[in-house]
Amino acid sequence: MNLLEVQHLKKYYATHKAVDDISFDIPRGSIFGLLGPNGAGKTTLLRMITGIFYPDEGNILFNGRPFNPQEDIHSIGYMPEERGLYKKMKVGEQALYLAQLKGLSEKEAREKVKHWFNKFDMNTWWNKKVEELSKGMQQKVQFISTILHNPSLLILDEPFSGLDPLNANLIKQEIFDLSQAGTTIIFSTHRMEQVEEICDRILLVNKGRKLLEGQVQEVKQTFKQHLFRIGVG
Ligand code: ATP
């Protein structure tokens, strides 16, 4: 069964069509790539799937019924491209706060945050302010904060941007582990080699339109001459 079904979504900014009649399904437990150049409409699409924006037209089904942002928000983990950490807050407090926002009790939040800080070797950061961390370090905090409540749908917008190869691999391994454990993942990027390495299926978008949806190799073969020209590396 599909965890997510997106049907004919449209979103306009004034008269500009940022997302123009996009449909796709995501089977439960799969890693689904959203591939497109800058300005393709990826973030706008993700903001509709997370309930930040209402679509102007179209439907989103989550678990087979109409997506309800108020009810379904705790089932979703969204790591936005622009990140969302409070710079003046201490790193540990920040992670605890975000976990509780997602419905975890204080005790559960503390246990989970401790587990992940140990696993990612981040304990020495606990009392540092977020603004004292490098961009890559902040990204690790953001990733952990996104998965603490065990979302059934994890949405990652450019999760590797700014990460060194070691930390990118760490996050990549977690993505595979979460997928193995049944989490459905949407991975948004403009890098072909990242979707090739990580995703089961991809949706290629450009200028708000769906160009093709399919297996990674199928999309690569069909569009190989055009990918660089439209801005997908
Ligand atoms: P990137 O990879 O650069 O983040 P993207 O694929 O996520 O790009 P979007 O951010 O969804 O693309 O933007 C899609 C289109 O909508 C672009 O043409 C962009 O200029 C436009 N757009 C995005 N946000 C707004 C806004 N708040 N107001 C007006 N236009 C917007």
Coordinates of N, CA, C and O in Angstrom, one line a residue, residues 57-210:
E57 N -4.7 23.6 -5.9 CA -5.5 22.5 -6.5 C -4.9 21.2 -6.2 O -3.7 21.1 -6.0
G58 N -5.7 20.1 -6.2 CA -5.1 18.7 -6.1 C -5.4 18.2 -4.7 O -5.9 18.9 -3.8
N59 N -5.0 16.9 -4.5 CA -5.2 16.2 -3.2 C -4.0 15.5 -2.8 O -3.2 15.0 -3.6
I60 N -3.9 15.3 -1.5 CA -2.8 14.5 -0.9 C -3.5 13.5 0.0 O -4.3 13.8 0.9
L61 N -3.2 12.2 -0.3 CA -3.7 11.1 0.6 C -2.5 10.6 1.4 O -1.4 10.3 0.9
F62 N -2.7 10.5 2.7 CA -1.7 9.9 3.6 C -2.3 8.7 4.3 O -3.4 8.9 4.9
N63 N -1.6 7.6 4.2 CA -2.2 6.3 4.7 C -3.6 6.1 4.1 O -4.5 5.6 4.9
G64 N -3.8 6.4 2.9 CA -5.1 6.1 2.2 C -6.2 7.0 2.5 O -7.3 6.8 2.0
R65 N -6.0 8.1 3.3 CA -7.1 9.0 3.5 C -6.6 10.5 3.4 O -5.4 10.7 3.4
P66 N -7.5 11.4 3.2 CA -7.0 12.8 3.0 C -6.1 13.3 4.1 O -6.3 13.1 5.2
F67 N -5.0 13.9 3.6 CA -3.9 14.3 4.5 C -4.5 15.4 5.4 O -5.1 16.4 4.9
N68 N -4.3 15.3 6.7 CA -4.8 16.2 7.7 C -3.6 16.8 8.5 O -3.1 16.1 9.4
P69 N -3.1 18.0 8.2 CA -1.9 18.5 8.8 C -1.9 18.4 10.3 O -0.9 18.0 11.0
Q70 N -3.1 18.7 10.9 CA -3.1 18.7 12.4 C -2.9 17.3 13.0 O -2.2 17.1 14.0
E71 N -3.6 16.3 12.3 CA -3.5 15.0 12.9 C -2.2 14.3 12.4 O -1.6 13.5 13.2
D72 N -1.8 14.5 11.2 CA -0.7 13.7 10.6 C 0.7 14.3 10.9 O 1.7 13.6 10.6
I73 N 0.8 15.5 11.5 CA 2.0 16.1 11.6 C 3.0 15.3 12.4 O 4.2 15.3 12.2
H74 N 2.5 14.6 13.4 CA 3.4 13.8 14.3 C 4.0 12.6 13.6 O 4.9 11.9 14.1
S75 N 3.4 12.2 12.4 CA 3.9 11.1 11.7 C 4.9 11.5 10.7 O 5.4 10.7 9.9
I76 N 5.2 12.8 10.6 CA 6.1 13.3 9.6 C 7.3 14.0 10.2 O 7.2 14.7 11.2
G77 N 8.5 13.7 9.7 CA 9.7 14.4 10.1 C 10.2 15.2 8.9 O 10.4 14.6 7.8
Y78 N 10.3 16.5 9.0 CA 10.7 17.3 7.9 C 12.0 18.1 8.2 O 12.1 18.9 9.1
M79 N 13.0 17.8 7.4 CA 14.3 18.5 7.5 C 14.4 19.5 6.4 O 14.7 19.2 5.3
P80 N 14.0 20.8 6.6 CA 13.9 21.8 5.5 C 15.3 22.2 5.1 O 16.3 22.1 5.8
E81 N 15.4 22.7 3.8 CA 16.6 23.1 3.3 C 17.2 24.3 4.1 O 18.4 24.4 4.3
E82 N 16.3 25.2 4.5 CA 16.8 26.4 5.1 C 17.1 26.2 6.6 O 17.6 27.0 7.3
R83 N 16.9 24.9 7.1 CA 17.1 24.5 8.5 C 16.2 25.3 9.4 O 15.7 26.4 9.1
G84 N 16.0 24.8 10.6 CA 15.1 25.6 11.5 C 15.5 25.6 13.0 O 14.7 25.3 13.8
L85 N 16.8 25.8 13.2 CA 17.2 25.8 14.6 C 17.2 27.2 15.2 O 17.4 28.2 14.5
Y86 N 17.0 27.2 16.5 CA 17.1 28.5 17.2 C 18.5 28.8 17.6 O 19.1 28.1 18.5
K87 N 19.1 29.8 17.0 CA 20.6 30.0 17.1 C 21.0 30.3 18.6 O 22.2 29.9 19.0
K88 N 20.2 30.9 19.4 CA 20.6 31.3 20.8 C 20.4 30.1 21.8 O 20.8 30.2 22.9
M89 N 19.7 29.1 21.4 CA 19.4 28.0 22.3 C 20.6 27.1 22.4 O 21.4 26.9 21.4
K90 N 20.7 26.4 23.6 CA 21.8 25.4 23.7 C 21.3 24.2 22.9 O 20.2 23.8 22.8
V91 N 22.4 23.5 22.4 CA 22.1 22.4 21.5 C 21.2 21.3 22.1 O 20.3 20.8 21.5
G92 N 21.6 20.9 23.3 CA 20.8 19.8 24.0 C 19.4 20.2 24.2 O 18.4 19.5 24.0
E93 N 19.2 21.5 24.7 CA 17.8 22.0 25.0 C 17.0 22.0 23.7 O 15.8 21.7 23.7
Q94 N 17.7 22.4 22.7 CA 17.1 22.6 21.4 C 16.5 21.2 20.9 O 15.3 21.1 20.5
A95 N 17.3 20.2 21.0 CA 16.9 18.9 20.6 C 15.7 18.4 21.4 O 14.7 17.8 20.9
L96 N 15.8 18.6 22.8 CA 14.7 18.2 23.7 C 13.4 18.9 23.3 O 12.3 18.4 23.3
Y97 N 13.6 20.2 23.1 CA 12.4 21.1 22.8 C 11.7 20.6 21.5 O 10.5 20.4 21.5
L98 N 12.5 20.3 20.5 CA 11.9 19.9 19.2 C 11.2 18.5 19.3 O 10.2 18.3 18.7
A99 N 11.8 17.6 20.1 CA 11.3 16.3 20.3 C 9.9 16.4 21.0 O 8.9 15.8 20.7
Q100 N 9.8 17.3 22.0 CA 8.6 17.5 22.7 C 7.5 18.2 21.9 O 6.3 17.8 22.0
L101 N 7.9 19.1 21.0 CA 7.0 19.6 20.0 C 6.3 18.6 19.2 O 5.2 18.7 18.7
K102 N 7.1 17.5 18.9 CA 6.6 16.4 18.1 C 5.9 15.3 18.9 O 5.6 14.2 18.4
G103 N 5.6 15.7 20.2 CA 4.7 14.8 20.9 C 5.4 13.9 21.9 O 4.7 13.1 22.6
L104 N 6.7 13.9 22.0 CA 7.3 13.0 23.0 C 7.2 13.6 24.4 O 7.3 14.8 24.5
S105 N 7.1 12.7 25.4 CA 7.1 13.2 26.8 C 8.6 13.7 27.1 O 9.5 13.3 26.4
E106 N 8.7 14.4 28.2 CA 10.1 14.9 28.5 C 11.0 13.7 28.7 O 12.2 13.7 28.3
K107 N 10.5 12.7 29.4 CA 11.4 11.5 29.7 C 11.8 10.8 28.4 O 13.0 10.5 28.1
E108 N 10.8 10.6 27.5 CA 11.1 9.9 26.2 C 12.1 10.8 25.4 O 13.0 10.3 24.8
A109 N 11.8 12.1 25.4 CA 12.7 13.0 24.6 C 14.1 12.9 25.1 O 15.1 12.8 24.4
R110 N 14.3 12.9 26.5 CA 15.6 12.9 27.0 C 16.3 11.6 26.7 O 17.5 11.6 26.3
E111 N 15.6 10.5 26.8 CA 16.2 9.2 26.4 C 16.7 9.1 25.0 O 17.8 8.7 24.6
K112 N 15.8 9.6 24.1 CA 16.1 9.6 22.6 C 17.2 10.5 22.3 O 18.1 10.1 21.5
V113 N 17.2 11.7 22.8 CA 18.2 12.7 22.5 C 19.6 12.1 23.0 O 20.6 12.2 22.3
K114 N 19.6 11.6 24.2 CA 20.9 11.0 24.7 C 21.4 9.9 23.8 O 22.6 9.8 23.5
H115 N 20.5 9.0 23.4 CA 20.9 7.9 22.5 C 21.5 8.4 21.3 O 22.6 8.0 20.9
W116 N 20.9 9.4 20.6 CA 21.4 9.9 19.3 C 22.7 10.8 19.5 O 23.6 10.7 18.7
F117 N 22.7 11.5 20.6 CA 24.0 12.3 20.8 C 25.1 11.4 21.0 O 26.2 11.6 20.6
N118 N 24.9 10.3 21.7 CA 26.0 9.3 21.9 C 26.4 8.7 20.6 O 27.5 8.6 20.2
K119 N 25.4 8.2 19.8 CA 25.6 7.6 18.6 C 26.4 8.5 17.6 O 27.2 8.0 16.9
F120 N 26.0 9.7 17.6 CA 26.7 10.7 16.6 C 27.8 11.4 17.3 O 28.3 12.4 16.7
D121 N 28.3 11.0 18.4 CA 29.4 11.5 19.1 C 29.3 13.1 19.3 O 30.2 13.8 18.9
M122 N 28.1 13.5 19.8 CA 27.8 14.9 19.9 C 27.7 15.4 21.4 O 27.2 16.5 21.6
N123 N 28.1 14.5 22.3 CA 27.9 14.9 23.8 C 28.6 16.2 24.2 O 28.0 16.9 25.0
T124 N 29.7 16.4 23.6 CA 30.4 17.6 24.0 C 29.8 18.9 23.5 O 30.1 20.0 23.9
W125 N 28.8 18.8 22.7 CA 28.1 19.9 22.1 C 26.9 20.4 23.0 O 26.3 21.4 22.8
W126 N 26.5 19.5 23.9 CA 25.2 19.7 24.6 C 25.0 21.1 25.1 O 23.9 21.7 24.9
N127 N 26.0 21.7 25.8 CA 25.8 23.0 26.4 C 26.3 24.2 25.5 O 26.3 25.3 25.9
K128 N 26.7 23.9 24.2 CA 27.0 25.0 23.3 C 25.8 25.6 22.7 O 24.8 24.9 22.5
K129 N 25.9 26.9 22.4 CA 24.7 27.5 21.7 C 24.8 27.0 20.2 O 25.9 26.8 19.7
V130 N 23.6 26.9 19.6 CA 23.6 26.5 18.2 C 24.5 27.3 17.3 O 25.2 26.8 16.5
E131 N 24.5 28.6 17.6 CA 25.3 29.5 16.7 C 26.8 29.3 16.8 O 27.5 29.8 16.0
E132 N 27.2 28.6 17.9 CA 28.6 28.3 18.0 C 29.0 27.1 17.2 O 30.2 26.8 17.0
L133 N 28.1 26.4 16.6 CA 28.4 25.2 15.8 C 28.6 25.6 14.3 O 28.0 26.5 13.9
S134 N 29.4 24.8 13.6 CA 29.6 25.0 12.2 C 28.3 24.6 11.5 O 27.4 23.9 12.1
K135 N 28.2 25.0 10.2 CA 27.0 24.6 9.4 C 26.7 23.1 9.4 O 25.6 22.6 9.6
G136 N 27.8 22.4 9.2 CA 27.7 20.9 9.1 C 27.3 20.3 10.5 O 26.5 19.4 10.5
M137 N 27.8 20.9 11.6 CA 27.4 20.4 12.9 C 26.0 20.7 13.1 O 25.2 19.9 13.7
Q138 N 25.5 21.9 12.8 CA 24.1 22.2 12.9 C 23.2 21.3 12.1 O 22.1 20.9 12.6
Q139 N 23.7 20.9 11.0 CA 23.0 20.0 10.2 C 22.8 18.6 10.9 O 21.7 18.0 10.7
K140 N 23.8 18.1 11.6 CA 23.6 16.9 12.3 C 22.6 17.0 13.4 O 21.7 16.1 13.6
V141 N 22.6 18.2 14.1 CA 21.6 18.4 15.1 C 20.2 18.4 14.5 O 19.2 17.8 15.0
Q142 N 20.1 19.1 13.3 CA 18.8 19.2 12.6 C 18.3 17.8 12.2 O 17.1 17.4 12.4
F143 N 19.2 17.0 11.7 CA 18.8 15.6 11.3 C 18.3 14.8 12.5 O 17.2 14.2 12.4
I144 N 19.1 14.8 13.5 CA 18.6 14.1 14.7 C 17.3 14.6 15.2 O 16.4 13.8 15.5
S145 N 17.1 15.9 15.3 CA 15.9 16.5 15.8 C 14.7 16.1 14.9 O 13.6 16.0 15.3
T146 N 15.0 15.8 13.6 CA 13.9 15.4 12.7 C 13.5 13.9 12.8 O 12.3 13.6 12.5
I147 N 14.4 13.1 13.3 CA 14.0 11.6 13.4 C 13.7 11.2 14.8 O 13.2 10.0 15.0
L148 N 13.8 12.1 15.8 CA 13.6 11.7 17.2 C 12.2 11.0 17.5 O 12.1 10.1 18.4
H149 N 11.2 11.5 16.8 CA 9.8 11.0 17.2 C 9.4 9.8 16.2 O 8.3 9.4 16.2
N150 N 10.4 9.2 15.6 CA 10.2 8.0 14.7 C 9.1 8.3 13.7 O 8.1 7.6 13.7
P151 N 9.3 9.3 12.8 CA 8.2 9.6 11.9 C 8.0 8.4 10.9 O 9.0 7.7 10.5
S152 N 6.8 8.2 10.4 CA 6.6 7.1 9.4 C 7.0 7.7 8.0 O 7.4 6.9 7.1
L153 N 6.9 9.0 7.8 CA 7.4 9.7 6.6 C 8.5 10.7 7.0 O 8.2 11.6 7.7
L154 N 9.7 10.5 6.4 CA 10.8 11.3 6.7 C 11.1 12.1 5.4 O 11.4 11.5 4.4
I155 N 11.1 13.4 5.5 CA 11.3 14.3 4.3 C 12.6 15.0 4.5 O 12.7 15.9 5.4
L156 N 13.6 14.8 3.6 CA 14.9 15.4 3.7 C 15.2 16.3 2.5 O 15.2 15.8 1.4
D157 N 15.3 17.6 2.8 CA 15.6 18.5 1.6 C 17.0 18.8 1.6 O 17.5 19.5 2.6
E158 N 17.8 18.3 0.6 CA 19.2 18.5 0.5 C 20.0 18.2 1.8 O 20.7 19.0 2.4
P159 N 19.8 17.0 2.3 CA 20.4 16.7 3.7 C 21.9 16.7 3.7 O 22.4 16.8 4.8
F160 N 22.6 16.6 2.6 CA 24.0 16.5 2.6 C 24.7 17.9 2.3 O 25.9 17.9 2.4
S161 N 23.9 18.9 2.1 CA 24.6 20.2 1.7 C 25.4 20.7 2.9 O 24.9 20.8 4.0
G162 N 26.6 21.0 2.7 CA 27.5 21.5 3.7 C 28.1 20.4 4.6 O 28.9 20.8 5.5
L163 N 27.9 19.1 4.3 CA 28.5 18.1 5.2 C 29.7 17.6 4.5 O 29.8 17.4 3.3
D164 N 30.8 17.3 5.4 CA 32.0 16.7 4.9 C 31.7 15.2 4.6 O 30.6 14.7 5.0
P165 N 32.5 14.5 3.8 CA 32.2 13.1 3.4 C 31.9 12.2 4.5 O 31.0 11.3 4.4
L166 N 32.7 12.4 5.6 CA 32.5 11.5 6.8 C 31.1 11.6 7.4 O 30.3 10.6 7.6
N167 N 30.6 12.9 7.6 CA 29.3 13.1 8.1 C 28.2 12.8 7.1 O 27.1 12.3 7.5
A168 N 28.5 13.1 5.8 CA 27.5 12.7 4.8 C 27.3 11.2 4.9 O 26.1 10.7 4.8
N169 N 28.3 10.4 5.0 CA 28.2 9.0 5.1 C 27.4 8.5 6.3 O 26.7 7.5 6.3
L170 N 27.7 9.2 7.4 CA 27.0 8.9 8.7 C 25.5 9.0 8.5 O 24.7 8.1 8.8
I171 N 25.1 10.2 7.9 CA 23.6 10.4 7.6 C 23.1 9.4 6.6 O 22.0 8.9 6.8
K172 N 23.9 9.1 5.6 CA 23.5 8.2 4.5 C 23.2 6.8 5.1 O 22.2 6.2 4.8
Q173 N 24.1 6.4 6.0 CA 23.9 5.1 6.7 C 22.6 5.1 7.5 O 21.8 4.1 7.5
E174 N 22.3 6.2 8.2 CA 21.1 6.3 9.0 C 19.9 6.2 8.1 O 18.8 5.6 8.4
I175 N 20.0 6.9 6.9 CA 18.8 6.8 6.0 C 18.5 5.4 5.6 O 17.4 4.9 5.6
F176 N 19.6 4.6 5.2 CA 19.4 3.2 4.9 C 18.8 2.4 6.1 O 17.9 1.6 5.9
D177 N 19.4 2.7 7.3 CA 18.9 1.9 8.4 C 17.4 2.2 8.7 O 16.6 1.3 9.0
L178 N 17.1 3.5 8.6 CA 15.7 3.9 8.9 C 14.7 3.3 7.8 O 13.6 2.8 8.1
S179 N 15.2 3.2 6.6 CA 14.4 2.6 5.5 C 14.2 1.1 5.8 O 13.1 0.6 5.6
Q180 N 15.3 0.5 6.2 CA 15.2 -0.9 6.5 C 14.2 -1.2 7.6 O 13.5 -2.2 7.6
A181 N 14.1 -0.2 8.5 CA 13.2 -0.4 9.7 C 11.8 0.0 9.3 O 10.9 0.0 10.2
G182 N 11.6 0.4 8.0 CA 10.2 0.6 7.6 C 9.8 2.1 7.4 O 8.7 2.4 7.0
T183 N 10.7 3.0 7.6 CA 10.4 4.4 7.4 C 10.4 4.7 5.9 O 11.2 4.3 5.2
T184 N 9.4 5.5 5.5 CA 9.3 5.9 4.1 C 10.0 7.3 4.0 O 9.9 8.1 4.9
I185 N 10.8 7.4 3.0 CA 11.7 8.6 2.9 C 11.6 9.3 1.6 O 11.6 8.7 0.5
I186 N 11.4 10.7 1.7 CA 11.5 11.5 0.5 C 12.8 12.3 0.6 O 13.1 12.9 1.6
F187 N 13.6 12.1 -0.5 CA 15.0 12.7 -0.5 C 15.0 13.7 -1.7 O 15.0 13.3 -2.8
S188 N 15.1 15.0 -1.3 CA 15.1 16.0 -2.4 C 16.5 16.5 -2.7 O 17.2 16.9 -1.7
T189 N 16.9 16.6 -3.9 CA 18.2 17.1 -4.3 C 18.3 17.5 -5.8 O 17.3 17.2 -6.5
H190 N 19.3 18.2 -6.1 CA 19.6 18.4 -7.6 C 20.8 17.6 -8.1 O 21.3 17.8 -9.2
R191 N 21.2 16.6 -7.2 CA 22.4 15.8 -7.6 C 22.0 14.4 -7.9 O 21.5 13.6 -7.1
M192 N 22.2 14.1 -9.2 CA 21.8 12.8 -9.8 C 22.6 11.6 -9.0 O 22.0 10.6 -8.7
E193 N 23.9 11.9 -8.7 CA 24.6 10.8 -8.2 C 24.1 10.4 -6.8 O 24.2 9.3 -6.3
Q194 N 23.5 11.4 -6.1 CA 22.9 11.1 -4.7 C 21.7 10.2 -4.8 O 21.6 9.3 -4.1
V195 N 20.8 10.6 -5.8 CA 19.6 9.7 -5.9 C 20.0 8.3 -6.4 O 19.4 7.3 -6.0
E196 N 21.0 8.3 -7.3 CA 21.4 7.0 -7.8 C 21.9 6.1 -6.7 O 21.6 4.9 -6.7
E197 N 22.6 6.7 -5.7 CA 23.1 5.9 -4.6 C 22.1 5.5 -3.6 O 22.2 4.5 -3.0
I198 N 21.1 6.3 -3.4 CA 20.2 6.2 -2.3 C 18.8 5.7 -2.6 O 18.2 5.0 -1.8
C199 N 18.2 6.2 -3.7 CA 16.8 6.1 -3.9 C 16.4 4.8 -4.7 O 17.1 4.3 -5.6
D200 N 15.1 4.4 -4.5 CA 14.5 3.3 -5.2 C 13.9 3.8 -6.5 O 14.0 3.3 -7.6
R201 N 13.1 4.9 -6.3 CA 12.4 5.5 -7.5 C 12.7 7.0 -7.4 O 12.9 7.6 -6.3
I202 N 12.5 7.7 -8.5 CA 12.6 9.2 -8.5 C 11.6 9.8 -9.4 O 11.0 9.3 -10.3
L203 N 11.3 11.1 -9.0 CA 10.5 12.0 -9.8 C 11.4 13.1 -10.2 O 12.0 13.8 -9.4
L204 N 11.4 13.3 -11.5 CA 12.2 14.4 -12.1 C 11.3 15.5 -12.4 O 10.3 15.4 -13.1
V205 N 11.6 16.7 -11.8 CA 10.8 17.9 -12.0 C 11.6 19.0 -12.6 O 12.8 19.2 -12.3
N206 N 11.0 19.9 -13.4 CA 11.6 21.1 -13.9 C 10.5 22.1 -14.1 O 9.5 21.8 -14.7
K207 N 10.8 23.3 -13.7 CA 9.8 24.4 -13.9 C 8.4 24.1 -13.4 O 7.4 24.4 -14.1
G208 N 8.4 23.4 -12.3 CA 7.1 23.1 -11.7 C 6.3 21.9 -12.3 O 5.3 21.5 -11.8
R209 N 6.9 21.3 -13.4 CA 6.2 20.2 -14.1 C 7.0 18.9 -13.8 O 8.2 18.9 -13.7
K210 N 6.2 17.8 -13.9 CA 6.8 16.5 -13.8 C 7.3 16.1 -15.1 O 6.6 16.1 -16.1

